[in-house]
Short mmCIF file of C-alpha atoms and ligand atoms in Angstrom, two decimals:
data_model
loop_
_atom_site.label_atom_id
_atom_site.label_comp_id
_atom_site.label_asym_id
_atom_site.label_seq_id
_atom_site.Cartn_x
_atom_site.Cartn_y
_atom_site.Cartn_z
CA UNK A 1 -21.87 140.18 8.69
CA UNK A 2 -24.73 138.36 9.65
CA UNK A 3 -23.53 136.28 11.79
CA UNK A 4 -22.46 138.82 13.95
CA UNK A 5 -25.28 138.97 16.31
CA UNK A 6 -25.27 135.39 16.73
CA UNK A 7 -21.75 135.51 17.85
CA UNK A 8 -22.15 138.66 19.98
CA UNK A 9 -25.32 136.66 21.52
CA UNK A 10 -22.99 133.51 21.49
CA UNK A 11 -20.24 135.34 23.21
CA UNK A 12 -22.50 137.28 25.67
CA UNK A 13 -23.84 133.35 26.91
CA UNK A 14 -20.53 132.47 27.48
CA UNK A 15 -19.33 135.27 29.41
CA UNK A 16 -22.91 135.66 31.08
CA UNK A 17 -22.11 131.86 32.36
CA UNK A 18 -18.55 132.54 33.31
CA UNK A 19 -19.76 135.67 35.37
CA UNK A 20 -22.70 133.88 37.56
CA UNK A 21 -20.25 130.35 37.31
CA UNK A 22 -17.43 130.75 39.85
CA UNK A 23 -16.01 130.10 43.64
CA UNK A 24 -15.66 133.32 45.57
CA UNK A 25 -12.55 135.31 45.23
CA UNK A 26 -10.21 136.88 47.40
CA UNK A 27 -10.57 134.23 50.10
CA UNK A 28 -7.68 131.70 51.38
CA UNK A 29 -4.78 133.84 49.73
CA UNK A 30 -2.65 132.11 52.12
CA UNK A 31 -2.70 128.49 52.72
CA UNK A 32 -6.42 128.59 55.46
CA UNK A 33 -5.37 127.63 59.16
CA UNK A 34 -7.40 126.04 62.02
CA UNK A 35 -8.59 122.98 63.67
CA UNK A 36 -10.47 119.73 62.28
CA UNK A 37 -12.70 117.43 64.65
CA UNK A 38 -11.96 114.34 62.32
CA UNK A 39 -8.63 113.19 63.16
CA UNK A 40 -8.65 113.04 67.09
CA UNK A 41 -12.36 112.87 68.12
CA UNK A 42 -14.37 111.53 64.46
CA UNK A 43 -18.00 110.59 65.43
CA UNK A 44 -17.59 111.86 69.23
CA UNK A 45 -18.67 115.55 68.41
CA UNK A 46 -20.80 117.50 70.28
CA UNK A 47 -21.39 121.22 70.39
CA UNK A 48 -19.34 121.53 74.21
CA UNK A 49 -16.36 119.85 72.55
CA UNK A 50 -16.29 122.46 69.89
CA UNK A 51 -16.93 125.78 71.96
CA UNK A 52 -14.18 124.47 74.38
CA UNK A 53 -12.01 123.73 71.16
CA UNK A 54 -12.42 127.35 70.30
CA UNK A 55 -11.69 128.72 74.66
CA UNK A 56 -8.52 126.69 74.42
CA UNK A 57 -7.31 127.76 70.92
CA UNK A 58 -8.26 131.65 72.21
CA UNK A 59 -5.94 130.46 75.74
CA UNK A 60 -3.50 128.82 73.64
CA UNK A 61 -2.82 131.56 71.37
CA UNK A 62 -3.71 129.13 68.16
CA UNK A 63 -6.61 131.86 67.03
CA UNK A 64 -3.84 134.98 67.14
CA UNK A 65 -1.12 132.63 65.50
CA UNK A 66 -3.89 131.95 62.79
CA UNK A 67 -5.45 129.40 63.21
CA UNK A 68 -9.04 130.59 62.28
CA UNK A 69 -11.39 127.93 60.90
CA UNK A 70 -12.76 125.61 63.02
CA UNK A 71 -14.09 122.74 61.06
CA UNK A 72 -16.59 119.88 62.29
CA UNK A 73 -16.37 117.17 60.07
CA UNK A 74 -18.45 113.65 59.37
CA UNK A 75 -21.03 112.80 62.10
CA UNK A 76 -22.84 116.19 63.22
CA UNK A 77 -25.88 115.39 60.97
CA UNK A 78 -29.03 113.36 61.79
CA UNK A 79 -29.31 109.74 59.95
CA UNK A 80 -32.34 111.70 58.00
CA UNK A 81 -33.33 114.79 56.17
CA UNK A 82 -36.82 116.63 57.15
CA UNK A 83 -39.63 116.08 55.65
CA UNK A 84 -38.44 119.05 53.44
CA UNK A 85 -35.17 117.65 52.74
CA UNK A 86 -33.24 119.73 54.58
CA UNK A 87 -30.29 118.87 56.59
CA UNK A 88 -31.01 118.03 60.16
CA UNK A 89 -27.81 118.41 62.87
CA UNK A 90 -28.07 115.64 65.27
CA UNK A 91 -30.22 116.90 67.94
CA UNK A 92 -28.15 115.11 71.10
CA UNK A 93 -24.90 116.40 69.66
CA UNK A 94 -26.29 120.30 68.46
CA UNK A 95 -29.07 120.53 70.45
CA UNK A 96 -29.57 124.21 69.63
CA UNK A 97 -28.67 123.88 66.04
CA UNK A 98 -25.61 125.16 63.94
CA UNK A 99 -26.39 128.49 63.82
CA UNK A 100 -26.05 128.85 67.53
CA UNK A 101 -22.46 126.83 67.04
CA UNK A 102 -21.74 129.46 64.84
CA UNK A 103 -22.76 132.42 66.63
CA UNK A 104 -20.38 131.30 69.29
CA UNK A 105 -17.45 131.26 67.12
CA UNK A 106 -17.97 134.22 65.38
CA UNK A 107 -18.16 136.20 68.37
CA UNK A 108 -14.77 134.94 69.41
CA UNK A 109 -13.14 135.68 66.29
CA UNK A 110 -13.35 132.20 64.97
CA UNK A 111 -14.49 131.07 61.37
CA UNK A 112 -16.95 128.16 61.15
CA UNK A 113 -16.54 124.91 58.49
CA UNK A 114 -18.50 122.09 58.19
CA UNK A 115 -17.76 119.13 56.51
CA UNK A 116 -20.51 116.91 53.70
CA UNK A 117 -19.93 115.29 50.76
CA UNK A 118 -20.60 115.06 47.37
CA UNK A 119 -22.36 112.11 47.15
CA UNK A 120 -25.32 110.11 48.54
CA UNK A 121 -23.99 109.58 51.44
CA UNK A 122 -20.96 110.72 53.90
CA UNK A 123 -18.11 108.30 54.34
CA UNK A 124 -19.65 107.61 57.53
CA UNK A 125 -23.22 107.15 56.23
CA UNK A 126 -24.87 110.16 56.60
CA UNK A 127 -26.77 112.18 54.24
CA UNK A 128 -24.96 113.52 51.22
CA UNK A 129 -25.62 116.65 49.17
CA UNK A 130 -25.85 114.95 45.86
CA UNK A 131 -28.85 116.57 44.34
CA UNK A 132 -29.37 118.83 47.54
CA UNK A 133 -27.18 121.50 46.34
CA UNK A 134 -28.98 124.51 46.68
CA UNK A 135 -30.72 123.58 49.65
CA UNK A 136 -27.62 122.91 51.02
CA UNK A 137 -25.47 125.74 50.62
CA UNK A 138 -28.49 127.67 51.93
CA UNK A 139 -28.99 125.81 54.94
CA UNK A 140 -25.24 126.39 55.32
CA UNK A 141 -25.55 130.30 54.56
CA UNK A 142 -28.08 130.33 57.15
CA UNK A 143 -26.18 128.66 59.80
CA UNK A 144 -22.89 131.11 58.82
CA UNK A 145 -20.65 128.52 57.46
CA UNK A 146 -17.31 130.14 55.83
CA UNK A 147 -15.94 126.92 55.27
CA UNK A 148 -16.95 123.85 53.39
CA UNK A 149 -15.28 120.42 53.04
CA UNK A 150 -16.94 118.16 50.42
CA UNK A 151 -15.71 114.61 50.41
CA UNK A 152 -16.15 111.75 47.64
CA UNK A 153 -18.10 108.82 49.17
CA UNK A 154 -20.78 107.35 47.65
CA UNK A 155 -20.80 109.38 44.35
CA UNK A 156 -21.66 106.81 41.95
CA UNK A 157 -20.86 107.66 38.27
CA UNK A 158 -20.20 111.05 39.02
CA UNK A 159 -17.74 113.32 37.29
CA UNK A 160 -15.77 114.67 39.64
CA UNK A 161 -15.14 118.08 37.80
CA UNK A 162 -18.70 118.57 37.25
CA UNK A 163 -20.03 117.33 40.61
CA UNK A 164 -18.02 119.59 42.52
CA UNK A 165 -18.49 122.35 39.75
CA UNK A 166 -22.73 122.37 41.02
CA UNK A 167 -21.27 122.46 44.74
CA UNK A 168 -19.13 125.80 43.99
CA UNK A 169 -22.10 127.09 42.24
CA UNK A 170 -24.76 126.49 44.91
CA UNK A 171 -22.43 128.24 47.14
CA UNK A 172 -21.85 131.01 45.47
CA UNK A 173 -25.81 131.61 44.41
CA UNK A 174 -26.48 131.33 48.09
CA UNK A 175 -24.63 134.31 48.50
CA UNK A 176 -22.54 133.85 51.62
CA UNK A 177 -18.54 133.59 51.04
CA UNK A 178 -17.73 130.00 51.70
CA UNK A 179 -14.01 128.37 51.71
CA UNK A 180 -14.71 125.50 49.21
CA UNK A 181 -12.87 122.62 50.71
CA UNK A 182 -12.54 119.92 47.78
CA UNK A 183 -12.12 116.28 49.28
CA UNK A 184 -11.85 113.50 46.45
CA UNK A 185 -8.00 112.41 47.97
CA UNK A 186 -6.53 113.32 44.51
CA UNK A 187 -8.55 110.41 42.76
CA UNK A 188 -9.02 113.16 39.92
CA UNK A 189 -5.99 114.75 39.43
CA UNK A 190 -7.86 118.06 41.20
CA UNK A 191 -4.90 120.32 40.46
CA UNK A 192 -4.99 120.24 36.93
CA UNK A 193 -9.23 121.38 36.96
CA UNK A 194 -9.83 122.41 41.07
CA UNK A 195 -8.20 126.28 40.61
CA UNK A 196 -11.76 127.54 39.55
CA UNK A 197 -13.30 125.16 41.57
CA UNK A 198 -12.38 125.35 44.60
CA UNK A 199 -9.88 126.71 47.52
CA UNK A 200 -8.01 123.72 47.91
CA UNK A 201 -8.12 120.16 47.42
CA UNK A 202 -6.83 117.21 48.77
CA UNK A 203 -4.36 115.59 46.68
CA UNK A 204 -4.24 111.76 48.85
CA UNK A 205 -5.80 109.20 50.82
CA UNK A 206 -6.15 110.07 53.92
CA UNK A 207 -3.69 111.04 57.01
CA UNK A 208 -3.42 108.92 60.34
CA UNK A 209 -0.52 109.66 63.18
CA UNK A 210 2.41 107.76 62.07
CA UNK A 211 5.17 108.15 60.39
CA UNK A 212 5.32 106.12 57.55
CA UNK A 213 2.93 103.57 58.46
CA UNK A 214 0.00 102.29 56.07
CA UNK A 215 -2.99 101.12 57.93
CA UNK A 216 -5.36 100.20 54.82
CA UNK A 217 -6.51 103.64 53.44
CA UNK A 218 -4.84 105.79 55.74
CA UNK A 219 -0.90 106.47 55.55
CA UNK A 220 1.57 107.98 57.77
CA UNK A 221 2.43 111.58 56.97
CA UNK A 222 5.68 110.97 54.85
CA UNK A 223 4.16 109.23 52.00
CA UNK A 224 1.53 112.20 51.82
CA UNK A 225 4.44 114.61 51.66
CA UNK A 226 6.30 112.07 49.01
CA UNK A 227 2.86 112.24 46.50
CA UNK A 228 3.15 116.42 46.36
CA UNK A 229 6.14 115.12 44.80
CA UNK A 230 5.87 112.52 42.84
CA UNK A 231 2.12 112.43 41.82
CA UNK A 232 2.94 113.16 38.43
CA UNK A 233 6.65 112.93 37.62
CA UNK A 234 6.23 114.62 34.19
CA UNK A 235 5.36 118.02 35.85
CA UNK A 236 8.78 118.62 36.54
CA UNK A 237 11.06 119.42 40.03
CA UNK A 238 8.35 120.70 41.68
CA UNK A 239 5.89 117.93 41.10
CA UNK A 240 2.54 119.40 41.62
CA UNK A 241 3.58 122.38 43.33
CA UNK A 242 3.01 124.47 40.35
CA UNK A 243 -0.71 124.26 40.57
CA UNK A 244 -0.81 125.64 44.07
CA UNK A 245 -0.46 129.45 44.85
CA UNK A 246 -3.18 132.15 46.26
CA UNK A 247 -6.72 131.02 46.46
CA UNK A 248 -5.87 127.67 44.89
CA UNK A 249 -3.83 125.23 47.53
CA UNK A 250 -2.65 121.34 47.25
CA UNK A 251 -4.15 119.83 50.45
CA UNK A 252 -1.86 116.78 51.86
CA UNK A 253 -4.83 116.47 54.71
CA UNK A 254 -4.57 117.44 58.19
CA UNK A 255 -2.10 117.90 60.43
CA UNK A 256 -1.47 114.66 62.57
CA UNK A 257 1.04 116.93 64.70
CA UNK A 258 0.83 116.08 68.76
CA UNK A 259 -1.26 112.79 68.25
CA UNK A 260 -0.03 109.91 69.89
CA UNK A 261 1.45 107.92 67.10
CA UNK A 262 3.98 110.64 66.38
CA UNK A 263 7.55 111.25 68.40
CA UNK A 264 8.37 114.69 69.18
CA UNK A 265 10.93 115.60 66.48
CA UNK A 266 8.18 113.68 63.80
CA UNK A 267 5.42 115.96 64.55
CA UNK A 268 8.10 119.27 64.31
CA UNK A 269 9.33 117.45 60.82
CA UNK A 270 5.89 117.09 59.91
CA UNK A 271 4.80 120.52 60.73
CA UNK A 272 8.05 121.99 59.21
CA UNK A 273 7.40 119.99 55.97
CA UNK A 274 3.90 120.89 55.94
CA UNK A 275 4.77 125.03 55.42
CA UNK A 276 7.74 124.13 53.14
CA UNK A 277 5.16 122.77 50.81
CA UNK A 278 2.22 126.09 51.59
CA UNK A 279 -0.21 123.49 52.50
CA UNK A 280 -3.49 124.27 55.02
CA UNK A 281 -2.57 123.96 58.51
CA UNK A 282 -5.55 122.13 59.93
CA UNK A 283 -4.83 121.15 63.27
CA UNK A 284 -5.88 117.62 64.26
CA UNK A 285 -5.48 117.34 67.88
CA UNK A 286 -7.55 117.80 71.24
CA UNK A 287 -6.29 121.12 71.71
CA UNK A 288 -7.63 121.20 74.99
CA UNK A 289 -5.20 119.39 76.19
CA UNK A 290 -1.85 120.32 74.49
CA UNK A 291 1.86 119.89 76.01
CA UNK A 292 3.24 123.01 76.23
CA UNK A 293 6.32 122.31 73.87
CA UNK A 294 3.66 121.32 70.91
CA UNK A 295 1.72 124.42 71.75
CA UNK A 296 5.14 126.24 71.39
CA UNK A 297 5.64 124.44 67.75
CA UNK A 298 2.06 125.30 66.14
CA UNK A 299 2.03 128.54 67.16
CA UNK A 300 5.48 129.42 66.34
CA UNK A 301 5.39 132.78 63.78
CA UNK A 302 8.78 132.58 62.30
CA UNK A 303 7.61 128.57 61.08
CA UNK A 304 4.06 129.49 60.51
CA UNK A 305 5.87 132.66 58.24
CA UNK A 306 7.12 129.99 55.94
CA UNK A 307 3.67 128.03 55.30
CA UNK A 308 1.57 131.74 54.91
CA UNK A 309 4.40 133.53 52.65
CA UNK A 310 2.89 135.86 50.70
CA UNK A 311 4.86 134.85 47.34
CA UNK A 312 2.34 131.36 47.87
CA UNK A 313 5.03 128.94 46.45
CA UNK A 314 4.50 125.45 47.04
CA UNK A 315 7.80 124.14 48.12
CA UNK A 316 9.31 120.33 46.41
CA UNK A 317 12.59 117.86 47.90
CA UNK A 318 15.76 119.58 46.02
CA UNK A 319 17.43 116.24 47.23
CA UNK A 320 17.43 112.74 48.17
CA UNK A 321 20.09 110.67 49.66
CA UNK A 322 18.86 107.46 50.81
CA UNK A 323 22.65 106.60 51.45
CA UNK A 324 23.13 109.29 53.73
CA UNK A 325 19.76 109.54 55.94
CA UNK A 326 19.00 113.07 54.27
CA UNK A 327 16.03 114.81 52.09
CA UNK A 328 15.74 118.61 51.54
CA UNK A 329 12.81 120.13 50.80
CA UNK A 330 12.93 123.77 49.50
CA UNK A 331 10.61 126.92 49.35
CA UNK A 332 11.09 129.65 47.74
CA UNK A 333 9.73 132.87 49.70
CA UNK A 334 9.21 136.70 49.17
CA UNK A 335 11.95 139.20 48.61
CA UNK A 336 14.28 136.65 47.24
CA UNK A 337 14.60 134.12 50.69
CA UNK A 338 14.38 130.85 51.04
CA UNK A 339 13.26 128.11 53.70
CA UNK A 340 15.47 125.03 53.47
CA UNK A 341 14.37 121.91 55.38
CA UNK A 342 16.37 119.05 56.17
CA UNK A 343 15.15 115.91 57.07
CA UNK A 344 16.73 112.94 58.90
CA UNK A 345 14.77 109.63 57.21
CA UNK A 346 16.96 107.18 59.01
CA UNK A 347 15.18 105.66 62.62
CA UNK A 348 18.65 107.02 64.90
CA UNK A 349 20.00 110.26 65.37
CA UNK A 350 22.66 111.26 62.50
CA UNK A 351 24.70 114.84 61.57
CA UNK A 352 23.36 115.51 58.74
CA UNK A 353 25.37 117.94 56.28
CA UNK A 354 23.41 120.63 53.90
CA UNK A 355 25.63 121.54 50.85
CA UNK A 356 24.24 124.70 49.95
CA UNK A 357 26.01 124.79 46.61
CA UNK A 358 23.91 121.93 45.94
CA UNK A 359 20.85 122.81 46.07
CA UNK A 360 20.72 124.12 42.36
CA UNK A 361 17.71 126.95 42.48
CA UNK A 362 19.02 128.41 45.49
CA UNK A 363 21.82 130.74 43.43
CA UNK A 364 24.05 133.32 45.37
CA UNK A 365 25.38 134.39 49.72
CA UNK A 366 23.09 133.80 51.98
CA UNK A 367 23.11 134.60 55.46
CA UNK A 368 21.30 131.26 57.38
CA UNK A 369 19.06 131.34 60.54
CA UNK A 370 18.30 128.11 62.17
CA UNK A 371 14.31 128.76 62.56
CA UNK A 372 13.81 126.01 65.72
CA UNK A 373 16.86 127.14 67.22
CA UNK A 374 16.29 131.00 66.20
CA UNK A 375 19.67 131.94 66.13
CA UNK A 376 21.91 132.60 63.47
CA UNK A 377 24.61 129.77 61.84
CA UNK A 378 26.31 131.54 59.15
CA UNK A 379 26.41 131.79 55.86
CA UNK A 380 25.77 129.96 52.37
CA UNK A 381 30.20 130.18 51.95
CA UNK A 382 29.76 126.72 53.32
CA UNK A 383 28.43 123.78 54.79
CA UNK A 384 26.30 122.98 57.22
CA UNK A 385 26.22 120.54 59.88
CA UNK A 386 23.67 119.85 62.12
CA UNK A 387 22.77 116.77 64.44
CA UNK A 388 18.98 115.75 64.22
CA UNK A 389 17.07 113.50 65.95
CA UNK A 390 15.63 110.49 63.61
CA UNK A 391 12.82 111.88 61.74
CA UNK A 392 13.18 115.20 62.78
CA UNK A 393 14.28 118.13 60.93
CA UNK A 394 17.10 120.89 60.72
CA UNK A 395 14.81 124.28 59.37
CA UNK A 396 16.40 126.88 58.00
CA UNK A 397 16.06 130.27 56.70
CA UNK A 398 18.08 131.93 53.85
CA UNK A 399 18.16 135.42 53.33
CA UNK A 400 20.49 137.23 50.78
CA UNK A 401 23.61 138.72 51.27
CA UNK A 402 23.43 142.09 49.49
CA UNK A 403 26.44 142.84 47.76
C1 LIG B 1 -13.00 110.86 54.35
C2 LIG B 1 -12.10 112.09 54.42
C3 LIG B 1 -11.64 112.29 55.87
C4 LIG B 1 -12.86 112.46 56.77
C5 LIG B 1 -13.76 111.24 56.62
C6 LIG B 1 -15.06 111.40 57.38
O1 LIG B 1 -12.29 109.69 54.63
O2 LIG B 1 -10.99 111.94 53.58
O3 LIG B 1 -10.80 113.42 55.97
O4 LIG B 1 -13.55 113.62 56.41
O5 LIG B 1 -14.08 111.00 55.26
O6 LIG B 1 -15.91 110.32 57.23
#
């Protein structure tokens, strides 16, 4: 008996912690959509290149299709912090500051992100927030920040959990709700800790605009989509699509889709693989300056339906035939439907054959729309042929028959 108000006091600790200790709910419930500077424009970031980012995505239609956040990653910060140890945005690049950046996009609907990093430094050798925390996330509150991606250079002997763990904290004691962006390329295993932690995290090295290519730490986007899979083989068919759902997203990085090094048909596969497996759609080109037919793809609703599903499945490859040119990746979706995506893997065009029967956690008639093509091609009774260009994909959707 009387250790009872030891335990209560005990107990009341832990809970008190758990209550002030946590990232802020309700936020990225679907898989967060917008635009990135780091993949097309990296250092070259100033604050015109951003407000036109945000005109064209508003012309474009990319803000009503979604595509909300607009992110400024590595390079917008001076080489120094104050005297006070604040931040400092470069004063060539922002030369009336961040909240002014932000101001802008808010008023046009937009959300704005930023991008630092965990440790001392940035990967491109700019102040860190390691041991800046709080004044950090308050600078960020005050410039209205909603988004926050926190990369891994430079972190010394730091745990990950716990170094990212102060980050979430800081942001949430600041008061303002932040997207918590978590950037350590997977080196942690983030799924199995991140869901408290943070929105999403990045489960690889990062992205560059090819399609299988390796150029030193950077790899084309196929072997991104291959680790969902096979990170961690003992998790089972879905890989490590069972950590991801609402508020809590596997991030295979950003989306490489209308960059140069892609064809056509690999950007759609890429884009089209990308929703199958519910991850961020972060758009990594000059959108500014966008071919009509890729402004068609991003902003296409019945694709971008299959990435933002409510149901928040992270899709996995049902199949692999090396022999015959062909992977399918599957998603399950809301009210019993399913996307099905077929990809051609060899380097010519090739009919490629989906047999529905198997594909062995899609059970029972379906009735099959051809997303791209929007029109209907039958039913589940049989199979289905398609011709695809190399690398590109056949996308369907599956939607019961009702007896
Ligand atoms: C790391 C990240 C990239 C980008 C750069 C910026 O490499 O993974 O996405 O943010 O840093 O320096």
């Amino acid at each position: 008996m009387k250790k009872t108000p030891i335990l209560l006091f005990a107990l009341g600790l832990c809970l008190g912690v758990n209550a002030s200790a946590q990232k802020f709910p309700g936020l990225a419930l679907t898989p967060p959509m917008g635009w990135n500077s780091w993949n097309t424009f990296a250092a070259n970031i100033n604050e015109a290149l951003i407000k036109e980012t945000a005109d064209a995505m508003i012309a474009n239609g990319m803000r009503d299709a979604g595509y909300i956040y607009i992110v400024i990653d590595d390079c917008w910060e001076s080489k120094q912090r104050d005297a006070k140890g604040n931040l400092v945005p470069d004063p060539v690049k922002f030369p009336n500051g961040l909240k002014a950046v932000g101001d802008y996009l808010h008023s046009k609907g937009f959300k704005f992100g930023i991008h630092s990093c965990a440790g001392a430094k940035t990967c491109a050798g700019f102040p860190g927030g390691q041991g800046h925390e709080y004044q950090d996330a308050l600078s960020y509150a005050s410039w209205g920040i909603d988004f926050l991606k926190y990369d891994w250079c430079d972190h010394g002997t730091a745990d990950a959990r716990e170094t990212y763990k102060i980050m979430r904290d800081a942001l949430y004691t600041a008061g303002r709700p932040v997207v918590f962006s978590l950037c350590e390329w997977g080196s942690n295993k983030p799924w199995e800790w991140a869901a408290d932690v943070g929105h999403m995290w990045r489960t690889t090295g990062d992205i560059y605009d090819s399609y299988d290519g390796r150029k030193g730490w950077e790899s084309g986007w196929k072997r991104n989509l291959d680790l969902q899979y096979t990170l961690v083989e003992s998790n089972g068919p879905d890989g490590i699509g069972k950590y991801a759902g609402p508020g809590h997203w596997n991030d295979p990085d950003m989306l490489e889709v209308g960059n140069d090094g892609l064809t056509f048909g690999e950007s759609r596969a890429h884009f089209s693989l990308w929703c199958i497996v519910a991850a961020p759609l972060i758009a990594g080109n000059d959108v500014r300056h966008m071919k009509p037919e890729y402004r068609d793809m991003m902003t296409n609703k019945d694709v971008l339906a299959i990435d933002q599903d409510a149901l928040g499945k992270q899709g996995f490859r049902a199949l692999a035939e090396p022999g015959n040119s062909i992977e399918i990746w599957v998603k399950e979706l809301s009210n019993g439907e399913w996307a099905v995506c077929a990809l051609n893997t060899s380097m010519t065009v090739a009919d490629l054959t989906v047999h529905w029967n198997r594909l062995w956690t899609i059970q029972g008639l379906f009735q099959v729309t051809d997303v791209w093509a929007k029109k209907s091609v039958g039913d589940t009774s049989k199979p289905l042929t398609a011709r695809v260009d190399s690398h590109d994909v056949l996308l369907c959707r599956l939607t019961p028959v009702k007896k």
